PDB file of C-alpha atoms and ligand atoms in Angstrom:
ATOM      1  CA  MET A   1     -70.104 -74.411  57.772  1.00  0.00           C
ATOM      2  CA  ILE A   2     -71.406 -77.987  57.976  1.00  0.00           C
ATOM      3  CA  VAL A   3     -69.056 -80.806  58.999  1.00  0.00           C
ATOM      4  CA  THR A   4     -70.531 -84.280  58.553  1.00  0.00           C
ATOM      5  CA  LEU A   5     -69.168 -87.230  60.494  1.00  0.00           C
ATOM      6  CA  ASP A   6     -70.483 -90.609  59.397  1.00  0.00           C
ATOM      7  CA  GLY A   7     -69.378 -94.132  60.162  1.00  0.00           C
ATOM      8  CA  PRO A   8     -70.330 -97.424  61.779  1.00  0.00           C
ATOM      9  CA  ALA A   9     -71.348 -97.940  65.412  1.00  0.00           C
ATOM     10  CA  GLY A  10     -68.334 -97.977  67.725  1.00  0.00           C
ATOM     11  CA  ALA A  11     -65.928 -95.999  65.537  1.00  0.00           C
ATOM     12  CA  GLY A  12     -65.959 -93.354  68.276  1.00  0.00           C
ATOM     13  CA  LYS A  13     -68.143 -90.892  66.371  1.00  0.00           C
ATOM     14  CA  SER A  14     -70.165 -89.469  69.270  1.00  0.00           C
ATOM     15  CA  THR A  15     -67.222 -88.667  71.520  1.00  0.00           C
ATOM     16  CA  ILE A  16     -65.169 -87.329  68.641  1.00  0.00           C
ATOM     17  CA  ALA A  17     -68.010 -85.277  67.138  1.00  0.00           C
ATOM     18  CA  ARG A  18     -68.736 -83.643  70.514  1.00  0.00           C
ATOM     19  CA  LYS A  19     -65.067 -82.810  71.106  1.00  0.00           C
ATOM     20  CA  LEU A  20     -64.647 -81.549  67.560  1.00  0.00           C
ATOM     21  CA  ALA A  21     -67.707 -79.293  67.880  1.00  0.00           C
ATOM     22  CA  ASP A  22     -66.305 -77.926  71.178  1.00  0.00           C
ATOM     23  CA  ARG A  23     -62.902 -77.256  69.638  1.00  0.00           C
ATOM     24  CA  LEU A  24     -64.415 -75.487  66.628  1.00  0.00           C
ATOM     25  CA  GLY A  25     -67.074 -73.649  68.647  1.00  0.00           C
ATOM     26  CA  PHE A  26     -69.736 -75.288  66.454  1.00  0.00           C
ATOM     27  CA  ALA A  27     -73.123 -76.743  67.413  1.00  0.00           C
ATOM     28  CA  PHE A  28     -73.336 -80.535  67.595  1.00  0.00           C
ATOM     29  CA  LEU A  29     -76.068 -82.802  66.248  1.00  0.00           C
ATOM     30  CA  ASP A  30     -76.362 -86.458  67.290  1.00  0.00           C
ATOM     31  CA  THR A  31     -78.738 -87.865  64.656  1.00  0.00           C
ATOM     32  CA  GLY A  32     -78.638 -91.364  66.210  1.00  0.00           C
ATOM     33  CA  ALA A  33     -80.399 -89.842  69.239  1.00  0.00           C
ATOM     34  CA  MET A  34     -83.273 -88.775  66.951  1.00  0.00           C
ATOM     35  CA  TYR A  35     -83.788 -92.335  65.691  1.00  0.00           C
ATOM     36  CA  ARG A  36     -83.479 -93.553  69.272  1.00  0.00           C
ATOM     37  CA  ALA A  37     -86.129 -91.085  70.495  1.00  0.00           C
ATOM     38  CA  VAL A  38     -88.751 -92.090  67.911  1.00  0.00           C
ATOM     39  CA  THR A  39     -87.918 -95.734  68.634  1.00  0.00           C
ATOM     40  CA  LEU A  40     -88.548 -95.155  72.342  1.00  0.00           C
ATOM     41  CA  ALA A  41     -91.944 -93.686  71.454  1.00  0.00           C
ATOM     42  CA  ALA A  42     -92.691 -96.798  69.383  1.00  0.00           C
ATOM     43  CA  VAL A  43     -91.492 -99.152  72.163  1.00  0.00           C
ATOM     44  CA  ARG A  44     -93.834 -97.408  74.591  1.00  0.00           C
ATOM     45  CA  ASN A  45     -96.630 -97.734  72.047  1.00  0.00           C
ATOM     46  CA  GLN A  46     -95.712-101.406  71.438  1.00  0.00           C
ATOM     47  CA  GLY A  47     -95.185-100.739  67.731  1.00  0.00           C
ATOM     48  CA  PRO A  48     -97.137-101.727  65.762  1.00  0.00           C
ATOM     49  CA  TRP A  49     -93.918-103.305  64.416  1.00  0.00           C
ATOM     50  CA  ASP A  50     -95.504-104.815  61.312  1.00  0.00           C
ATOM     51  CA  ASP A  51     -97.111-101.546  60.172  1.00  0.00           C
ATOM     52  CA  PRO A  52     -94.581 -99.117  58.624  1.00  0.00           C
ATOM     53  CA  ARG A  53     -97.281 -96.515  57.885  1.00  0.00           C
ATOM     54  CA  ALA A  54     -98.446 -96.477  61.491  1.00  0.00           C
ATOM     55  CA  LEU A  55     -94.819 -96.177  62.679  1.00  0.00           C
ATOM     56  CA  ALA A  56     -94.251 -93.228  60.340  1.00  0.00           C
ATOM     57  CA  GLY A  57     -97.463 -91.648  61.663  1.00  0.00           C
ATOM     58  CA  LEU A  58     -96.294 -92.155  65.229  1.00  0.00           C
ATOM     59  CA  ALA A  59     -92.911 -90.601  64.421  1.00  0.00           C
ATOM     60  CA  ARG A  60     -94.685 -87.617  62.874  1.00  0.00           C
ATOM     61  CA  GLN A  61     -96.430 -86.962  66.195  1.00  0.00           C
ATOM     62  CA  CYS A  62     -93.153 -86.926  68.138  1.00  0.00           C
ATOM     63  CA  ARG A  63     -91.588 -83.604  69.026  1.00  0.00           C
ATOM     64  CA  ILE A  64     -87.860 -84.133  69.273  1.00  0.00           C
ATOM     65  CA  ASP A  65     -85.559 -81.483  70.717  1.00  0.00           C
ATOM     66  CA  LEU A  66     -81.797 -81.805  70.893  1.00  0.00           C
ATOM     67  CA  ASP A  67     -79.465 -79.510  72.714  1.00  0.00           C
ATOM     68  CA  GLY A  68     -76.026 -81.057  72.381  1.00  0.00           C
ATOM     69  CA  SER A  69     -75.998 -83.527  75.250  1.00  0.00           C
ATOM     70  CA  HIS A  70     -79.739 -83.963  75.863  1.00  0.00           C
ATOM     71  CA  VAL A  71     -82.565 -85.338  73.794  1.00  0.00           C
ATOM     72  CA  ARG A  72     -86.197 -84.588  74.625  1.00  0.00           C
ATOM     73  CA  LEU A  73     -89.247 -86.458  73.435  1.00  0.00           C
ATOM     74  CA  ASN A  74     -92.387 -84.313  73.680  1.00  0.00           C
ATOM     75  CA  GLY A  75     -90.655 -82.265  76.365  1.00  0.00           C
ATOM     76  CA  GLU A  76     -89.438 -85.250  78.448  1.00  0.00           C
ATOM     77  CA  ASP A  77     -85.677 -85.684  78.870  1.00  0.00           C
ATOM     78  CA  VAL A  78     -85.057 -89.199  77.514  1.00  0.00           C
ATOM     79  CA  SER A  79     -81.267 -88.970  77.112  1.00  0.00           C
ATOM     80  CA  GLU A  80     -80.680 -92.069  79.270  1.00  0.00           C
ATOM     81  CA  LEU A  81     -83.814 -94.004  78.291  1.00  0.00           C
ATOM     82  CA  VAL A  82     -82.902 -93.982  74.589  1.00  0.00           C
ATOM     83  CA  ARG A  83     -79.647 -95.879  75.295  1.00  0.00           C
ATOM     84  CA  THR A  84     -81.226 -99.116  76.589  1.00  0.00           C
ATOM     85  CA  ASN A  85     -80.774-102.398  74.756  1.00  0.00           C
ATOM     86  CA  GLU A  86     -84.537-102.574  74.220  1.00  0.00           C
ATOM     87  CA  VAL A  87     -84.453 -99.343  72.207  1.00  0.00           C
ATOM     88  CA  THR A  88     -81.280-100.343  70.317  1.00  0.00           C
ATOM     89  CA  SER A  89     -82.772-103.687  69.306  1.00  0.00           C
ATOM     90  CA  HIS A  90     -85.905-102.042  67.859  1.00  0.00           C
ATOM     91  CA  ILE A  91     -84.233 -99.115  66.032  1.00  0.00           C
ATOM     92  CA  HIS A  92     -84.138-100.874  62.680  1.00  0.00           C
ATOM     93  CA  HIS A  93     -87.962-100.749  62.452  1.00  0.00           C
ATOM     94  CA  LEU A  94     -87.730 -96.956  62.357  1.00  0.00           C
ATOM     95  CA  ALA A  95     -84.325 -96.495  60.697  1.00  0.00           C
ATOM     96  CA  ASP A  96     -85.280 -98.786  57.786  1.00  0.00           C
ATOM     97  CA  ASN A  97     -88.537 -96.877  57.229  1.00  0.00           C
ATOM     98  CA  PRO A  98     -88.104 -94.395  54.314  1.00  0.00           C
ATOM     99  CA  ALA A  99     -90.978 -92.147  55.525  1.00  0.00           C
ATOM    100  CA  VAL A 100     -89.404 -91.897  58.985  1.00  0.00           C
ATOM    101  CA  ARG A 101     -85.974 -91.171  57.473  1.00  0.00           C
ATOM    102  CA  GLU A 102     -87.492 -88.398  55.371  1.00  0.00           C
ATOM    103  CA  GLN A 103     -88.904 -86.758  58.519  1.00  0.00           C
ATOM    104  CA  MET A 104     -85.610 -87.095  60.375  1.00  0.00           C
ATOM    105  CA  VAL A 105     -83.606 -85.605  57.491  1.00  0.00           C
ATOM    106  CA  GLU A 106     -86.057 -82.701  57.285  1.00  0.00           C
ATOM    107  CA  LEU A 107     -85.596 -82.049  60.997  1.00  0.00           C
ATOM    108  CA  GLN A 108     -81.781 -82.324  60.688  1.00  0.00           C
ATOM    109  CA  ARG A 109     -81.782 -79.712  57.918  1.00  0.00           C
ATOM    110  CA  ALA A 110     -84.042 -77.401  59.929  1.00  0.00           C
ATOM    111  CA  ILE A 111     -81.717 -77.651  62.946  1.00  0.00           C
ATOM    112  CA  ALA A 112     -78.585 -77.045  60.863  1.00  0.00           C
ATOM    113  CA  ALA A 113     -79.998 -74.084  58.942  1.00  0.00           C
ATOM    114  CA  GLY A 114     -77.822 -71.021  59.366  1.00  0.00           C
ATOM    115  CA  GLN A 115     -75.532 -72.663  61.947  1.00  0.00           C
ATOM    116  CA  ASP A 116     -71.944 -73.843  62.035  1.00  0.00           C
ATOM    117  CA  ILE A 117     -72.490 -77.459  62.998  1.00  0.00           C
ATOM    118  CA  VAL A 118     -70.862 -80.873  63.348  1.00  0.00           C
ATOM    119  CA  THR A 119     -73.494 -83.461  62.498  1.00  0.00           C
ATOM    120  CA  GLU A 120     -72.954 -87.119  63.224  1.00  0.00           C
ATOM    121  CA  GLY A 121     -74.700 -90.244  61.882  1.00  0.00           C
ATOM    122  CA  ARG A 122     -74.743 -92.648  58.947  1.00  0.00           C
ATOM    123  CA  ASP A 123     -76.164 -90.624  56.055  1.00  0.00           C
ATOM    124  CA  GLN A 124     -75.186 -87.069  56.879  1.00  0.00           C
ATOM    125  CA  GLY A 125     -72.669 -86.596  54.048  1.00  0.00           C
ATOM    126  CA  THR A 126     -74.665 -88.605  51.505  1.00  0.00           C
ATOM    127  CA  ILE A 127     -78.355 -87.750  52.044  1.00  0.00           C
ATOM    128  CA  ALA A 128     -78.905 -85.058  54.670  1.00  0.00           C
ATOM    129  CA  PHE A 129     -76.145 -82.621  53.640  1.00  0.00           C
ATOM    130  CA  PRO A 130     -74.758 -83.600  50.216  1.00  0.00           C
ATOM    131  CA  ALA A 131     -73.342 -80.062  49.800  1.00  0.00           C
ATOM    132  CA  ALA A 132     -71.563 -79.982  53.201  1.00  0.00           C
ATOM    133  CA  GLU A 133     -68.180 -78.249  53.024  1.00  0.00           C
ATOM    134  CA  CYS A 134     -66.374 -80.939  55.015  1.00  0.00           C
ATOM    135  CA  LYS A 135     -67.232 -84.637  55.123  1.00  0.00           C
ATOM    136  CA  VAL A 136     -65.479 -87.239  57.208  1.00  0.00           C
ATOM    137  CA  PHE A 137     -66.058 -90.988  57.336  1.00  0.00           C
ATOM    138  CA  LEU A 138     -64.706 -92.526  60.542  1.00  0.00           C
ATOM    139  CA  THR A 139     -63.805 -96.196  60.600  1.00  0.00           C
ATOM    140  CA  ALA A 140     -62.154 -98.671  62.960  1.00  0.00           C
ATOM    141  CA  SER A 141     -61.643-102.422  62.791  1.00  0.00           C
ATOM    142  CA  PRO A 142     -64.629-104.496  64.032  1.00  0.00           C
ATOM    143  CA  GLU A 143     -62.529-105.890  66.914  1.00  0.00           C
ATOM    144  CA  GLU A 144     -61.421-102.461  68.096  1.00  0.00           C
ATOM    145  CA  ARG A 145     -64.979-101.145  67.908  1.00  0.00           C
ATOM    146  CA  ALA A 146     -66.311-104.134  69.897  1.00  0.00           C
ATOM    147  CA  LYS A 147     -63.581-103.719  72.540  1.00  0.00           C
ATOM    148  CA  ARG A 148     -64.496-100.053  73.005  1.00  0.00           C
ATOM    149  CA  ARG A 149     -68.182-100.912  73.299  1.00  0.00           C
ATOM    150  CA  VAL A 150     -67.458-103.566  75.963  1.00  0.00           C
ATOM    151  CA  LEU A 151     -65.479-101.043  78.022  1.00  0.00           C
ATOM    152  CA  GLU A 152     -68.330 -98.530  77.702  1.00  0.00           C
ATOM    153  CA  LEU A 153     -70.943-101.108  78.786  1.00  0.00           C
ATOM    154  CA  GLN A 154     -68.758-102.356  81.645  1.00  0.00           C
ATOM    155  CA  ALA A 155     -68.376 -98.787  82.889  1.00  0.00           C
ATOM    156  CA  ARG A 156     -72.195 -98.724  83.091  1.00  0.00           C
ATOM    157  CA  GLY A 157     -72.224-102.019  85.021  1.00  0.00           C
ATOM    158  CA  ASP A 158     -73.290-104.312  82.129  1.00  0.00           C
ATOM    159  CA  GLN A 159     -71.258-107.530  81.894  1.00  0.00           C
ATOM    160  CA  ILE A 160     -71.019-108.636  78.279  1.00  0.00           C
ATOM    161  CA  SER A 161     -68.318-110.448  76.312  1.00  0.00           C
ATOM    162  CA  VAL A 162     -66.434-109.089  73.292  1.00  0.00           C
ATOM    163  CA  GLU A 163     -67.805-112.019  71.254  1.00  0.00           C
ATOM    164  CA  GLU A 164     -71.398-111.126  72.100  1.00  0.00           C
ATOM    165  CA  VAL A 165     -70.867-107.453  71.264  1.00  0.00           C
ATOM    166  CA  LEU A 166     -69.107-108.403  68.020  1.00  0.00           C
ATOM    167  CA  GLU A 167     -72.080-110.501  66.972  1.00  0.00           C
ATOM    168  CA  GLN A 168     -74.595-107.688  67.657  1.00  0.00           C
ATOM    169  CA  GLN A 169     -72.295-105.206  65.953  1.00  0.00           C
ATOM    170  CA  ASN A 170     -71.954-107.328  62.798  1.00  0.00           C
ATOM    171  CA  GLU A 171     -75.734-107.586  62.612  1.00  0.00           C
ATOM    172  CA  ARG A 172     -76.166-103.819  63.017  1.00  0.00           C
ATOM    173  CA  ASP A 173     -73.404-103.083  60.430  1.00  0.00           C
ATOM    174  CA  HIS A 174     -75.126-105.393  57.987  1.00  0.00           C
ATOM    175  CA  ARG A 175     -78.511-103.702  58.489  1.00  0.00           C
ATOM    176  CA  ASP A 176     -76.983-100.223  58.349  1.00  0.00           C
ATOM    177  CA  SER A 177     -75.110-100.878  55.118  1.00  0.00           C
ATOM    178  CA  THR A 178     -77.822-102.749  53.224  1.00  0.00           C
ATOM    179  CA  ARG A 179     -80.921-100.637  53.930  1.00  0.00           C
ATOM    180  CA  GLN A 180     -82.716 -99.226  50.877  1.00  0.00           C
ATOM    181  CA  VAL A 181     -82.583 -95.569  51.889  1.00  0.00           C
ATOM    182  CA  GLY A 182     -79.878 -93.775  53.862  1.00  0.00           C
ATOM    183  CA  ARG A 183     -77.484 -96.680  53.996  1.00  0.00           C
ATOM    184  CA  LEU A 184     -74.130 -96.394  55.722  1.00  0.00           C
ATOM    185  CA  GLU A 185     -71.535 -95.532  53.077  1.00  0.00           C
ATOM    186  CA  PRO A 186     -68.918 -92.841  52.619  1.00  0.00           C
ATOM    187  CA  ALA A 187     -69.901 -89.926  50.390  1.00  0.00           C
ATOM    188  CA  SER A 188     -67.732 -89.854  47.252  1.00  0.00           C
ATOM    189  CA  ASP A 189     -66.081 -86.664  48.551  1.00  0.00           C
ATOM    190  CA  ALA A 190     -65.650 -87.817  52.170  1.00  0.00           C
ATOM    191  CA  ILE A 191     -62.224 -88.162  53.775  1.00  0.00           C
ATOM    192  CA  GLU A 192     -61.851 -91.538  55.474  1.00  0.00           C
ATOM    193  CA  VAL A 193     -60.104 -91.560  58.841  1.00  0.00           C
ATOM    194  CA  SER A 194     -59.309 -94.812  60.669  1.00  0.00           C
ATOM    195  CA  THR A 195     -59.333 -94.422  64.441  1.00  0.00           C
ATOM    196  CA  ASP A 196     -57.502 -97.703  65.206  1.00  0.00           C
ATOM    197  CA  ASN A 197     -54.744 -97.169  67.768  1.00  0.00           C
ATOM    198  CA  MET A 198     -55.549 -93.477  68.095  1.00  0.00           C
ATOM    199  CA  SER A 199     -56.863 -91.696  71.167  1.00  0.00           C
ATOM    200  CA  SER A 200     -59.991 -89.583  70.691  1.00  0.00           C
ATOM    201  CA  ASP A 201     -57.865 -86.437  71.163  1.00  0.00           C
ATOM    202  CA  GLU A 202     -55.489 -87.540  68.393  1.00  0.00           C
ATOM    203  CA  VAL A 203     -58.439 -88.121  66.084  1.00  0.00           C
ATOM    204  CA  VAL A 204     -59.911 -84.718  66.961  1.00  0.00           C
ATOM    205  CA  ASP A 205     -56.533 -83.062  66.209  1.00  0.00           C
ATOM    206  CA  ARG A 206     -56.542 -84.723  62.785  1.00  0.00           C
ATOM    207  CA  LEU A 207     -60.125 -83.606  62.108  1.00  0.00           C
ATOM    208  CA  VAL A 208     -59.392 -80.026  63.150  1.00  0.00           C
ATOM    209  CA  GLU A 209     -56.567 -80.093  60.564  1.00  0.00           C
ATOM    210  CA  ILE A 210     -58.944 -81.423  57.898  1.00  0.00           C
ATOM    211  CA  VAL A 211     -61.542 -78.747  58.682  1.00  0.00           C
ATOM    212  CA  SER A 212     -58.978 -75.959  58.551  1.00  0.00           C
ATOM    213  CA  GLU A 213     -57.588 -77.240  55.215  1.00  0.00           C
ATOM    214  CA  LYS A 214     -61.134 -77.214  53.827  1.00  0.00           C
ATOM    215  CA  THR A 215     -61.769 -73.730  55.183  1.00  0.00           C
ATOM    216  CA  GLN A 216     -58.524 -72.399  53.679  1.00  0.00           C
ATOM    217  CA  ARG A 217     -59.343 -73.996  50.332  1.00  0.00           C
ATOM    218  CA  ALA A 218     -62.872 -72.514  50.381  1.00  0.00           C
ATOM    219  CA  ASN A 219     -61.486 -69.061  51.208  1.00  0.00           C
ATOM    220  CA  GLY A 220     -58.486 -69.217  48.946  1.00  0.00           C
TER     221      GLY A 220
HETATM  222  O1  C5P B   1     -75.324 -93.574  66.440  1.00  0.00           O
HETATM  223  P1  C5P B   1     -76.248 -94.472  67.205  1.00  0.00           P
HETATM  224  O2  C5P B   1     -75.679 -95.818  67.496  1.00  0.00           O
HETATM  225  O3  C5P B   1     -76.868 -93.828  68.403  1.00  0.00           O
HETATM  226  O4  C5P B   1     -77.449 -94.713  66.193  1.00  0.00           O
HETATM  227  C1  C5P B   1     -78.454 -95.633  66.484  1.00  0.00           C
HETATM  228  C2  C5P B   1     -79.006 -96.271  65.201  1.00  0.00           C
HETATM  229  O5  C5P B   1     -79.741 -95.286  64.486  1.00  0.00           O
HETATM  230  C3  C5P B   1     -77.949 -96.786  64.231  1.00  0.00           C
HETATM  231  O6  C5P B   1     -77.647 -98.162  64.417  1.00  0.00           O
HETATM  232  C4  C5P B   1     -78.591 -96.627  62.886  1.00  0.00           C
HETATM  233  O7  C5P B   1     -79.342 -97.779  62.573  1.00  0.00           O
HETATM  234  C5  C5P B   1     -79.573 -95.489  63.087  1.00  0.00           C
HETATM  235  N1  C5P B   1     -79.128 -94.246  62.478  1.00  0.00           N
HETATM  236  C6  C5P B   1     -79.431 -94.038  61.154  1.00  0.00           C
HETATM  237  N2  C5P B   1     -79.092 -92.864  60.557  1.00  0.00           N
HETATM  238  C7  C5P B   1     -78.447 -91.900  61.227  1.00  0.00           C
HETATM  239  C8  C5P B   1     -78.096 -92.098  62.590  1.00  0.00           C
HETATM  240  C9  C5P B   1     -78.454 -93.300  63.182  1.00  0.00           C
HETATM  241  O8  C5P B   1     -80.020 -94.904  60.524  1.00  0.00           O
HETATM  242  N3  C5P B   1     -78.154 -90.743  60.624  1.00  0.00           N
END
């Protein structure tokens, strides 16, 4: 069974997808980490940022391995390195590139083949797995998402204001929802769940219910 979990940055997807996969005994796929890994390769190569074909070629040479909580780039564990602001600010060069997206989707499908999996991203229910049995679109208000992000960054020692995070977040939302291919949008058959004022465990409980309703319907 494939469970897709899409939604904007800061809706709590990663934490919730991991917990949901644990509860269901499913594998977990963090597709954002794939885009982050190829972006890290491009940052190290200093682009070339104005050459989409070269970036797609560079991405093609990357070997990306994911095992739940770790991401490896050509064998090197880059799980921490892919989370820096430098990587985040360059992601759009790769994520907006249709040839790169095609490669990433191909890899996502290869990883998911024959597995029960919770896969998390922006385009999982729409592009990567249009026939997935269970699709969820997680949302939260921009302010709540920015507050969560500030707490996360503060826990890592970064001092940043809610206003600053909100500005970056609005920019990323805009890019994510207006790109030509693989834009952030709920699949027509996705169930939308707002995580405002809910703990991650409450959200996971709700998602477990949704998955079991879908399973019963598929079996019944
Ligand atoms: O989820 P995360 O914030 O790690 O994703 C990083 C970036 O990768 C997102 O802002 C988005 O631009 C891109 N992404 C994407 N498609 C996905 C997952 C992530 O374009 N399926």
